[in-house]
PDB file of C-alpha atoms in Angstrom:
ATOM      1  CA  ASP Q   1      16.248  86.210 150.487  1.00  0.00           C
ATOM      2  CA  THR Q   2      19.561  84.550 149.739  1.00  0.00           C
ATOM      3  CA  GLY Q   3      21.777  87.638 149.998  1.00  0.00           C
ATOM      4  CA  VAL Q   4      24.147  88.731 152.747  1.00  0.00           C
ATOM      5  CA  SER Q   5      22.168  89.744 155.810  1.00  0.00           C
ATOM      6  CA  GLN Q   6      23.339  92.150 158.508  1.00  0.00           C
ATOM      7  CA  ASP Q   7      21.744  92.979 161.833  1.00  0.00           C
ATOM      8  CA  PRO Q   8      20.992  95.535 163.141  1.00  0.00           C
ATOM      9  CA  ARG Q   9      20.661  98.043 160.294  1.00  0.00           C
ATOM     10  CA  HIS Q  10      21.175 100.957 162.663  1.00  0.00           C
ATOM     11  CA  LYS Q  11      22.768 101.235 166.086  1.00  0.00           C
ATOM     12  CA  ILE Q  12      22.991 104.320 168.270  1.00  0.00           C
ATOM     13  CA  THR Q  13      25.129 104.006 171.352  1.00  0.00           C
ATOM     14  CA  LYS Q  14      26.852 106.164 173.930  1.00  0.00           C
ATOM     15  CA  ARG Q  15      30.595 106.501 174.056  1.00  0.00           C
ATOM     16  CA  GLY Q  16      32.146 103.782 176.168  1.00  0.00           C
ATOM     17  CA  GLN Q  17      29.463 101.176 175.514  1.00  0.00           C
ATOM     18  CA  ASN Q  18      30.063  97.855 173.776  1.00  0.00           C
ATOM     19  CA  VAL Q  19      28.252  96.941 170.561  1.00  0.00           C
ATOM     20  CA  THR Q  20      27.988  93.739 168.564  1.00  0.00           C
ATOM     21  CA  PHE Q  21      26.958  93.318 164.940  1.00  0.00           C
ATOM     22  CA  ARG Q  22      25.952  90.123 163.178  1.00  0.00           C
ATOM     23  CA  CYS Q  23      26.478  89.043 159.582  1.00  0.00           C
ATOM     24  CA  ASP Q  24      24.907  86.059 157.833  1.00  0.00           C
ATOM     25  CA  PRO Q  25      26.716  85.441 154.549  1.00  0.00           C
ATOM     26  CA  ILE Q  26      25.315  83.664 151.522  1.00  0.00           C
ATOM     27  CA  SER Q  27      24.982  80.082 152.751  1.00  0.00           C
ATOM     28  CA  GLU Q  28      27.579  78.309 150.607  1.00  0.00           C
ATOM     29  CA  HIS Q  29      30.164  81.101 150.790  1.00  0.00           C
ATOM     30  CA  ASN Q  30      33.319  80.147 152.652  1.00  0.00           C
ATOM     31  CA  ARG Q  31      34.965  83.593 152.617  1.00  0.00           C
ATOM     32  CA  LEU Q  32      33.670  86.418 154.784  1.00  0.00           C
ATOM     33  CA  TYR Q  33      34.947  89.989 155.062  1.00  0.00           C
ATOM     34  CA  TRP Q  34      34.236  92.973 157.253  1.00  0.00           C
ATOM     35  CA  TYR Q  35      34.668  96.512 155.964  1.00  0.00           C
ATOM     36  CA  ARG Q  36      34.104  99.955 157.410  1.00  0.00           C
ATOM     37  CA  GLN Q  37      32.928 102.960 155.415  1.00  0.00           C
ATOM     38  CA  THR Q  38      32.893 106.587 156.475  1.00  0.00           C
ATOM     39  CA  LEU Q  39      31.289 109.475 154.614  1.00  0.00           C
ATOM     40  CA  GLY Q  40      33.101 110.408 151.419  1.00  0.00           C
ATOM     41  CA  GLN Q  41      35.380 107.392 151.489  1.00  0.00           C
ATOM     42  CA  GLY Q  42      35.349 103.959 149.959  1.00  0.00           C
ATOM     43  CA  PRO Q  43      34.945 100.859 152.118  1.00  0.00           C
ATOM     44  CA  GLU Q  44      38.098  99.993 154.103  1.00  0.00           C
ATOM     45  CA  PHE Q  45      39.041  96.396 154.815  1.00  0.00           C
ATOM     46  CA  LEU Q  46      38.919  95.297 158.450  1.00  0.00           C
ATOM     47  CA  THR Q  47      39.236  91.517 158.537  1.00  0.00           C
ATOM     48  CA  TYR Q  48      38.849  88.304 156.526  1.00  0.00           C
ATOM     49  CA  PHE Q  49      37.713  84.777 157.413  1.00  0.00           C
ATOM     50  CA  GLN Q  50      38.049  81.624 155.405  1.00  0.00           C
ATOM     51  CA  ASN Q  51      35.558  79.244 156.973  1.00  0.00           C
ATOM     52  CA  GLU Q  52      36.067  79.713 160.734  1.00  0.00           C
ATOM     53  CA  ALA Q  53      39.690  80.860 160.525  1.00  0.00           C
ATOM     54  CA  GLN Q  54      40.457  84.577 160.752  1.00  0.00           C
ATOM     55  CA  LEU Q  55      43.309  84.868 158.259  1.00  0.00           C
ATOM     56  CA  GLU Q  56      43.907  88.586 157.988  1.00  0.00           C
ATOM     57  CA  LYS Q  57      43.319  91.692 160.095  1.00  0.00           C
ATOM     58  CA  SER Q  58      43.850  95.310 159.117  1.00  0.00           C
ATOM     59  CA  ARG Q  59      45.856  97.789 161.176  1.00  0.00           C
ATOM     60  CA  LEU Q  60      42.511  99.603 161.469  1.00  0.00           C
ATOM     61  CA  LEU Q  61      41.283  96.800 163.727  1.00  0.00           C
ATOM     62  CA  SER Q  62      42.442  98.044 167.115  1.00  0.00           C
ATOM     63  CA  ASP Q  63      42.410  95.954 170.281  1.00  0.00           C
ATOM     64  CA  ARG Q  64      38.885  97.182 170.952  1.00  0.00           C
ATOM     65  CA  PHE Q  65      37.621  95.325 167.891  1.00  0.00           C
ATOM     66  CA  SER Q  66      37.115  91.585 167.747  1.00  0.00           C
ATOM     67  CA  ALA Q  67      35.500  89.405 165.115  1.00  0.00           C
ATOM     68  CA  GLU Q  68      34.485  85.780 165.189  1.00  0.00           C
ATOM     69  CA  ARG Q  69      33.035  83.212 162.855  1.00  0.00           C
ATOM     70  CA  PRO Q  70      32.653  80.256 165.209  1.00  0.00           C
ATOM     71  CA  LYS Q  71      31.190  77.614 162.906  1.00  0.00           C
ATOM     72  CA  GLY Q  72      32.199  79.013 159.578  1.00  0.00           C
ATOM     73  CA  SER Q  73      28.721  80.359 158.996  1.00  0.00           C
ATOM     74  CA  PHE Q  74      27.576  83.655 160.566  1.00  0.00           C
ATOM     75  CA  SER Q  75      30.056  86.167 161.946  1.00  0.00           C
ATOM     76  CA  THR Q  76      29.999  88.775 164.699  1.00  0.00           C
ATOM     77  CA  LEU Q  77      31.963  91.993 165.019  1.00  0.00           C
ATOM     78  CA  GLU Q  78      32.249  93.470 168.508  1.00  0.00           C
ATOM     79  CA  ILE Q  79      33.505  96.925 169.392  1.00  0.00           C
ATOM     80  CA  GLN Q  80      34.351  97.492 173.030  1.00  0.00           C
ATOM     81  CA  ARG Q  81      34.437 100.905 174.715  1.00  0.00           C
ATOM     82  CA  THR Q  82      33.132 102.674 171.637  1.00  0.00           C
ATOM     83  CA  GLU Q  83      34.535 106.056 170.659  1.00  0.00           C
ATOM     84  CA  GLN Q  84      32.996 108.761 168.485  1.00  0.00           C
ATOM     85  CA  GLY Q  85      35.536 107.939 165.789  1.00  0.00           C
ATOM     86  CA  ASP Q  86      33.971 104.486 165.471  1.00  0.00           C
ATOM     87  CA  SER Q  87      30.868 106.043 163.916  1.00  0.00           C
ATOM     88  CA  ALA Q  88      30.656 104.539 160.425  1.00  0.00           C
ATOM     89  CA  MET Q  89      28.837 102.000 158.302  1.00  0.00           C
ATOM     90  CA  TYR Q  90      30.078  98.479 158.949  1.00  0.00           C
ATOM     91  CA  LEU Q  91      29.744  96.257 155.909  1.00  0.00           C
ATOM     92  CA  CYS Q  92      29.947  92.506 155.644  1.00  0.00           C
ATOM     93  CA  ALA Q  93      30.717  90.722 152.375  1.00  0.00           C
ATOM     94  CA  SER Q  94      31.103  87.130 151.287  1.00  0.00           C
ATOM     95  CA  SER Q  95      32.283  85.034 148.374  1.00  0.00           C
ATOM     96  CA  LEU Q  96      32.734  81.419 147.370  1.00  0.00           C
ATOM     97  CA  GLY Q  97      36.468  81.140 146.933  1.00  0.00           C
ATOM     98  CA  TRP Q  98      38.227  83.463 144.532  1.00  0.00           C
ATOM     99  CA  PHE Q  99      35.517  85.551 142.877  1.00  0.00           C
ATOM    100  CA  GLY Q 100      37.673  86.347 139.854  1.00  0.00           C
ATOM    101  CA  GLN Q 101      37.101  82.888 138.414  1.00  0.00           C
ATOM    102  CA  ALA Q 102      33.378  83.548 138.243  1.00  0.00           C
ATOM    103  CA  GLY Q 103      33.889  87.084 136.982  1.00  0.00           C
ATOM    104  CA  THR Q 104      31.979  88.460 139.923  1.00  0.00           C
ATOM    105  CA  GLY Q 105      32.929  90.397 142.991  1.00  0.00           C
ATOM    106  CA  LEU Q 106      32.249  90.203 146.673  1.00  0.00           C
ATOM    107  CA  PHE Q 107      28.587  90.203 147.673  1.00  0.00           C
ATOM    108  CA  PHE Q 108      27.888  92.892 150.249  1.00  0.00           C
ATOM    109  CA  GLY Q 109      25.170  93.201 152.852  1.00  0.00           C
ATOM    110  CA  SER Q 110      23.260  96.431 153.478  1.00  0.00           C
ATOM    111  CA  GLY Q 111      25.498  97.335 156.383  1.00  0.00           C
ATOM    112  CA  THR Q 112      25.065  98.417 159.988  1.00  0.00           C
ATOM    113  CA  GLN Q 113      25.169 102.179 160.507  1.00  0.00           C
ATOM    114  CA  LEU Q 114      26.775 102.914 163.881  1.00  0.00           C
ATOM    115  CA  SER Q 115      26.425 106.283 165.570  1.00  0.00           C
ATOM    116  CA  VAL Q 116      28.408 106.857 168.757  1.00  0.00           C
ATOM    117  CA  LEU Q 117      27.147 109.821 170.779  1.00  0.00           C
TER     118      LEU Q 117
ATOM    119  CA  ASP F   1      48.900 105.301 150.715  1.00  0.00           C
ATOM    120  CA  GLN F   2      45.925 105.422 148.356  1.00  0.00           C
ATOM    121  CA  GLN F   3      46.543 102.625 145.878  1.00  0.00           C
ATOM    122  CA  VAL F   4      43.247 103.160 144.049  1.00  0.00           C
ATOM    123  CA  LYS F   5      42.186 106.723 143.321  1.00  0.00           C
ATOM    124  CA  GLN F   6      39.065 108.310 141.962  1.00  0.00           C
ATOM    125  CA  ASN F   7      39.923 111.958 141.563  1.00  0.00           C
ATOM    126  CA  SER F   8      36.472 113.205 140.584  1.00  0.00           C
ATOM    127  CA  PRO F   9      34.147 113.295 143.588  1.00  0.00           C
ATOM    128  CA  SER F  10      31.098 113.988 141.434  1.00  0.00           C
ATOM    129  CA  LEU F  11      29.783 113.906 137.875  1.00  0.00           C
ATOM    130  CA  SER F  12      26.549 115.212 136.427  1.00  0.00           C
ATOM    131  CA  VAL F  13      25.215 114.161 133.012  1.00  0.00           C
ATOM    132  CA  GLN F  14      21.997 114.454 131.071  1.00  0.00           C
ATOM    133  CA  GLU F  15      19.777 111.409 130.623  1.00  0.00           C
ATOM    134  CA  GLY F  16      20.625 109.566 127.410  1.00  0.00           C
ATOM    135  CA  ARG F  17      24.204 110.846 127.265  1.00  0.00           C
ATOM    136  CA  ILE F  18      27.386 108.979 128.120  1.00  0.00           C
ATOM    137  CA  SER F  19      28.771 108.880 131.654  1.00  0.00           C
ATOM    138  CA  ILE F  20      32.506 108.298 132.006  1.00  0.00           C
ATOM    139  CA  LEU F  21      33.913 107.535 135.432  1.00  0.00           C
ATOM    140  CA  ASN F  22      37.653 107.338 135.904  1.00  0.00           C
ATOM    141  CA  CYS F  23      39.969 105.470 138.231  1.00  0.00           C
ATOM    142  CA  ASP F  24      43.754 105.370 138.620  1.00  0.00           C
ATOM    143  CA  TYR F  25      45.862 102.852 140.486  1.00  0.00           C
ATOM    144  CA  THR F  26      49.464 102.790 141.616  1.00  0.00           C
ATOM    145  CA  ASN F  27      50.137  99.108 142.269  1.00  0.00           C
ATOM    146  CA  SER F  28      51.299  97.386 139.087  1.00  0.00           C
ATOM    147  CA  MET F  29      50.650  94.007 140.728  1.00  0.00           C
ATOM    148  CA  PHE F  30      46.894  94.519 140.532  1.00  0.00           C
ATOM    149  CA  ASP F  31      45.543  92.122 137.896  1.00  0.00           C
ATOM    150  CA  TYR F  32      41.780  92.328 138.373  1.00  0.00           C
ATOM    151  CA  PHE F  33      39.539  95.329 138.726  1.00  0.00           C
ATOM    152  CA  LEU F  34      35.910  95.795 139.708  1.00  0.00           C
ATOM    153  CA  TRP F  35      33.294  98.511 139.677  1.00  0.00           C
ATOM    154  CA  TYR F  36      30.628  98.730 142.336  1.00  0.00           C
ATOM    155  CA  LYS F  37      27.532 100.881 142.549  1.00  0.00           C
ATOM    156  CA  LYS F  38      26.140 102.079 145.865  1.00  0.00           C
ATOM    157  CA  TYR F  39      22.816 103.667 146.736  1.00  0.00           C
ATOM    158  CA  PRO F  40      22.394 105.519 150.060  1.00  0.00           C
ATOM    159  CA  ALA F  41      21.870 103.260 153.083  1.00  0.00           C
ATOM    160  CA  GLU F  42      22.634 100.141 151.041  1.00  0.00           C
ATOM    161  CA  GLY F  43      25.721  98.034 150.565  1.00  0.00           C
ATOM    162  CA  PRO F  44      27.789  98.201 147.355  1.00  0.00           C
ATOM    163  CA  THR F  45      26.487  96.136 144.447  1.00  0.00           C
ATOM    164  CA  PHE F  46      28.883  94.516 141.978  1.00  0.00           C
ATOM    165  CA  LEU F  47      28.553  96.003 138.500  1.00  0.00           C
ATOM    166  CA  ILE F  48      31.314  94.790 136.185  1.00  0.00           C
ATOM    167  CA  SER F  49      34.890  93.542 136.323  1.00  0.00           C
ATOM    168  CA  ILE F  50      37.937  93.225 134.088  1.00  0.00           C
ATOM    169  CA  SER F  51      41.020  91.067 134.152  1.00  0.00           C
ATOM    170  CA  SER F  52      44.380  92.599 133.310  1.00  0.00           C
ATOM    171  CA  ILE F  53      44.689  90.285 130.308  1.00  0.00           C
ATOM    172  CA  LYS F  54      41.895  92.271 128.642  1.00  0.00           C
ATOM    173  CA  ASP F  55      41.583  95.923 127.799  1.00  0.00           C
ATOM    174  CA  LYS F  56      37.805  96.043 127.521  1.00  0.00           C
ATOM    175  CA  ASN F  57      34.798  94.293 129.016  1.00  0.00           C
ATOM    176  CA  GLU F  58      31.215  95.052 128.107  1.00  0.00           C
ATOM    177  CA  ASP F  59      27.934  94.187 129.810  1.00  0.00           C
ATOM    178  CA  GLY F  60      24.870  95.834 128.380  1.00  0.00           C
ATOM    179  CA  ARG F  61      25.069  99.581 128.894  1.00  0.00           C
ATOM    180  CA  PHE F  62      28.260  99.264 130.938  1.00  0.00           C
ATOM    181  CA  THR F  63      31.774  99.006 129.507  1.00  0.00           C
ATOM    182  CA  VAL F  64      35.020  99.041 131.433  1.00  0.00           C
ATOM    183  CA  PHE F  65      38.280  99.981 129.717  1.00  0.00           C
ATOM    184  CA  LEU F  66      41.706  99.187 131.135  1.00  0.00           C
ATOM    185  CA  ASN F  67      44.943 100.953 130.145  1.00  0.00           C
ATOM    186  CA  LYS F  68      47.682  99.071 131.962  1.00  0.00           C
ATOM    187  CA  SER F  69      50.534 101.291 130.797  1.00  0.00           C
ATOM    188  CA  ALA F  70      48.751 104.337 132.228  1.00  0.00           C
ATOM    189  CA  LYS F  71      47.451 102.411 135.249  1.00  0.00           C
ATOM    190  CA  HIS F  72      44.028 103.768 134.450  1.00  0.00           C
ATOM    191  CA  LEU F  73      40.560 102.332 134.047  1.00  0.00           C
ATOM    192  CA  SER F  74      37.265 103.889 133.157  1.00  0.00           C
ATOM    193  CA  LEU F  75      33.612 102.930 133.287  1.00  0.00           C
ATOM    194  CA  HIS F  76      31.354 104.045 130.462  1.00  0.00           C
ATOM    195  CA  ILE F  77      27.590 104.042 130.858  1.00  0.00           C
ATOM    196  CA  VAL F  78      25.642 104.501 127.632  1.00  0.00           C
ATOM    197  CA  PRO F  79      22.924 105.667 127.583  1.00  0.00           C
ATOM    198  CA  SER F  80      22.780 107.060 131.104  1.00  0.00           C
ATOM    199  CA  GLN F  81      19.488 106.738 132.966  1.00  0.00           C
ATOM    200  CA  PRO F  82      18.216 108.537 136.085  1.00  0.00           C
ATOM    201  CA  GLY F  83      18.281 105.199 137.941  1.00  0.00           C
ATOM    202  CA  ASP F  84      22.050 105.139 137.428  1.00  0.00           C
ATOM    203  CA  SER F  85      22.393 108.004 139.913  1.00  0.00           C
ATOM    204  CA  ALA F  86      24.515 106.536 142.708  1.00  0.00           C
ATOM    205  CA  VAL F  87      28.057 106.435 144.057  1.00  0.00           C
ATOM    206  CA  TYR F  88      30.446 104.379 141.933  1.00  0.00           C
ATOM    207  CA  PHE F  89      33.546 102.757 143.367  1.00  0.00           C
ATOM    208  CA  CYS F  90      36.410 101.099 141.561  1.00  0.00           C
ATOM    209  CA  ALA F  91      38.295  98.424 143.442  1.00  0.00           C
ATOM    210  CA  ALA F  92      41.122  95.939 143.078  1.00  0.00           C
ATOM    211  CA  PRO F  93      41.990  92.817 145.090  1.00  0.00           C
ATOM    212  CA  SER F  94      45.329  93.280 146.809  1.00  0.00           C
ATOM    213  CA  SER F  95      46.020  89.591 147.328  1.00  0.00           C
ATOM    214  CA  ASN F  96      44.616  86.147 146.645  1.00  0.00           C
ATOM    215  CA  THR F  97      42.507  86.512 149.768  1.00  0.00           C
ATOM    216  CA  GLY F  98      40.168  88.689 147.729  1.00  0.00           C
ATOM    217  CA  LYS F  99      40.672  91.663 150.008  1.00  0.00           C
ATOM    218  CA  LEU F 100      39.458  94.637 147.974  1.00  0.00           C
ATOM    219  CA  ILE F 101      41.093  98.062 147.940  1.00  0.00           C
ATOM    220  CA  PHE F 102      38.505 100.699 147.047  1.00  0.00           C
ATOM    221  CA  GLY F 103      38.770 104.163 145.573  1.00  0.00           C
ATOM    222  CA  GLN F 104      37.045 107.096 147.265  1.00  0.00           C
ATOM    223  CA  GLY F 105      34.035 106.933 144.966  1.00  0.00           C
ATOM    224  CA  THR F 106      32.406 109.206 142.391  1.00  0.00           C
ATOM    225  CA  THR F 107      28.833 110.386 142.836  1.00  0.00           C
ATOM    226  CA  LEU F 108      26.994 110.259 139.519  1.00  0.00           C
ATOM    227  CA  GLN F 109      23.865 112.291 138.995  1.00  0.00           C
ATOM    228  CA  VAL F 110      21.858 111.662 135.845  1.00  0.00           C
ATOM    229  CA  LYS F 111      19.391 114.442 135.174  1.00  0.00           C
ATOM    230  CA  PRO F 112      16.100 113.703 133.391  1.00  0.00           C
TER     231      PRO F 112
END
């Protein structure tokens, strides 16, 4: 499978706990994005990496959220002291440079569904 | 500030007929638009795109139309099939980073 892979698919946690999600992008893709999607809404941008550099973060990414892409390959998204409002699907996407040149879009993984009890 | 809007939360059509999904945007700087399809518990899948230098792009049963003066785009699916039942999102990149701004989505149901 050469698509974007996310782990775990589902995570149930108690309020106040820390959680970490992993994303493995398509191997040659240098751009990696994290999005969050809640019911009835479209995906909302969280953060963007080009290789290992985190170049943009959304206002949605509070101090409790941190993302890394240490070697420019896989990425992790950590949420500290989870709150019930963090319950959502967390999506990872990747692309090789500007996708408009290829006439394609971002390639998304299947997401991690987080439930905070 | 919702820069990309899909004002119809749902649409139901009969198999074989045309499905038309609509999307409006407010940012005149957007120059590339995409449609994604999403099944439950899966990530969005890219469907079709259009550059602002065109007003139409076709790929099989899917055609996207862009009206820049009205800041409006639409996705036509002809003929509609039950397997097309999903949530459809329109999106636009807000910068050269490729960061996508998504609409709220329209749930399409195609009845056999």
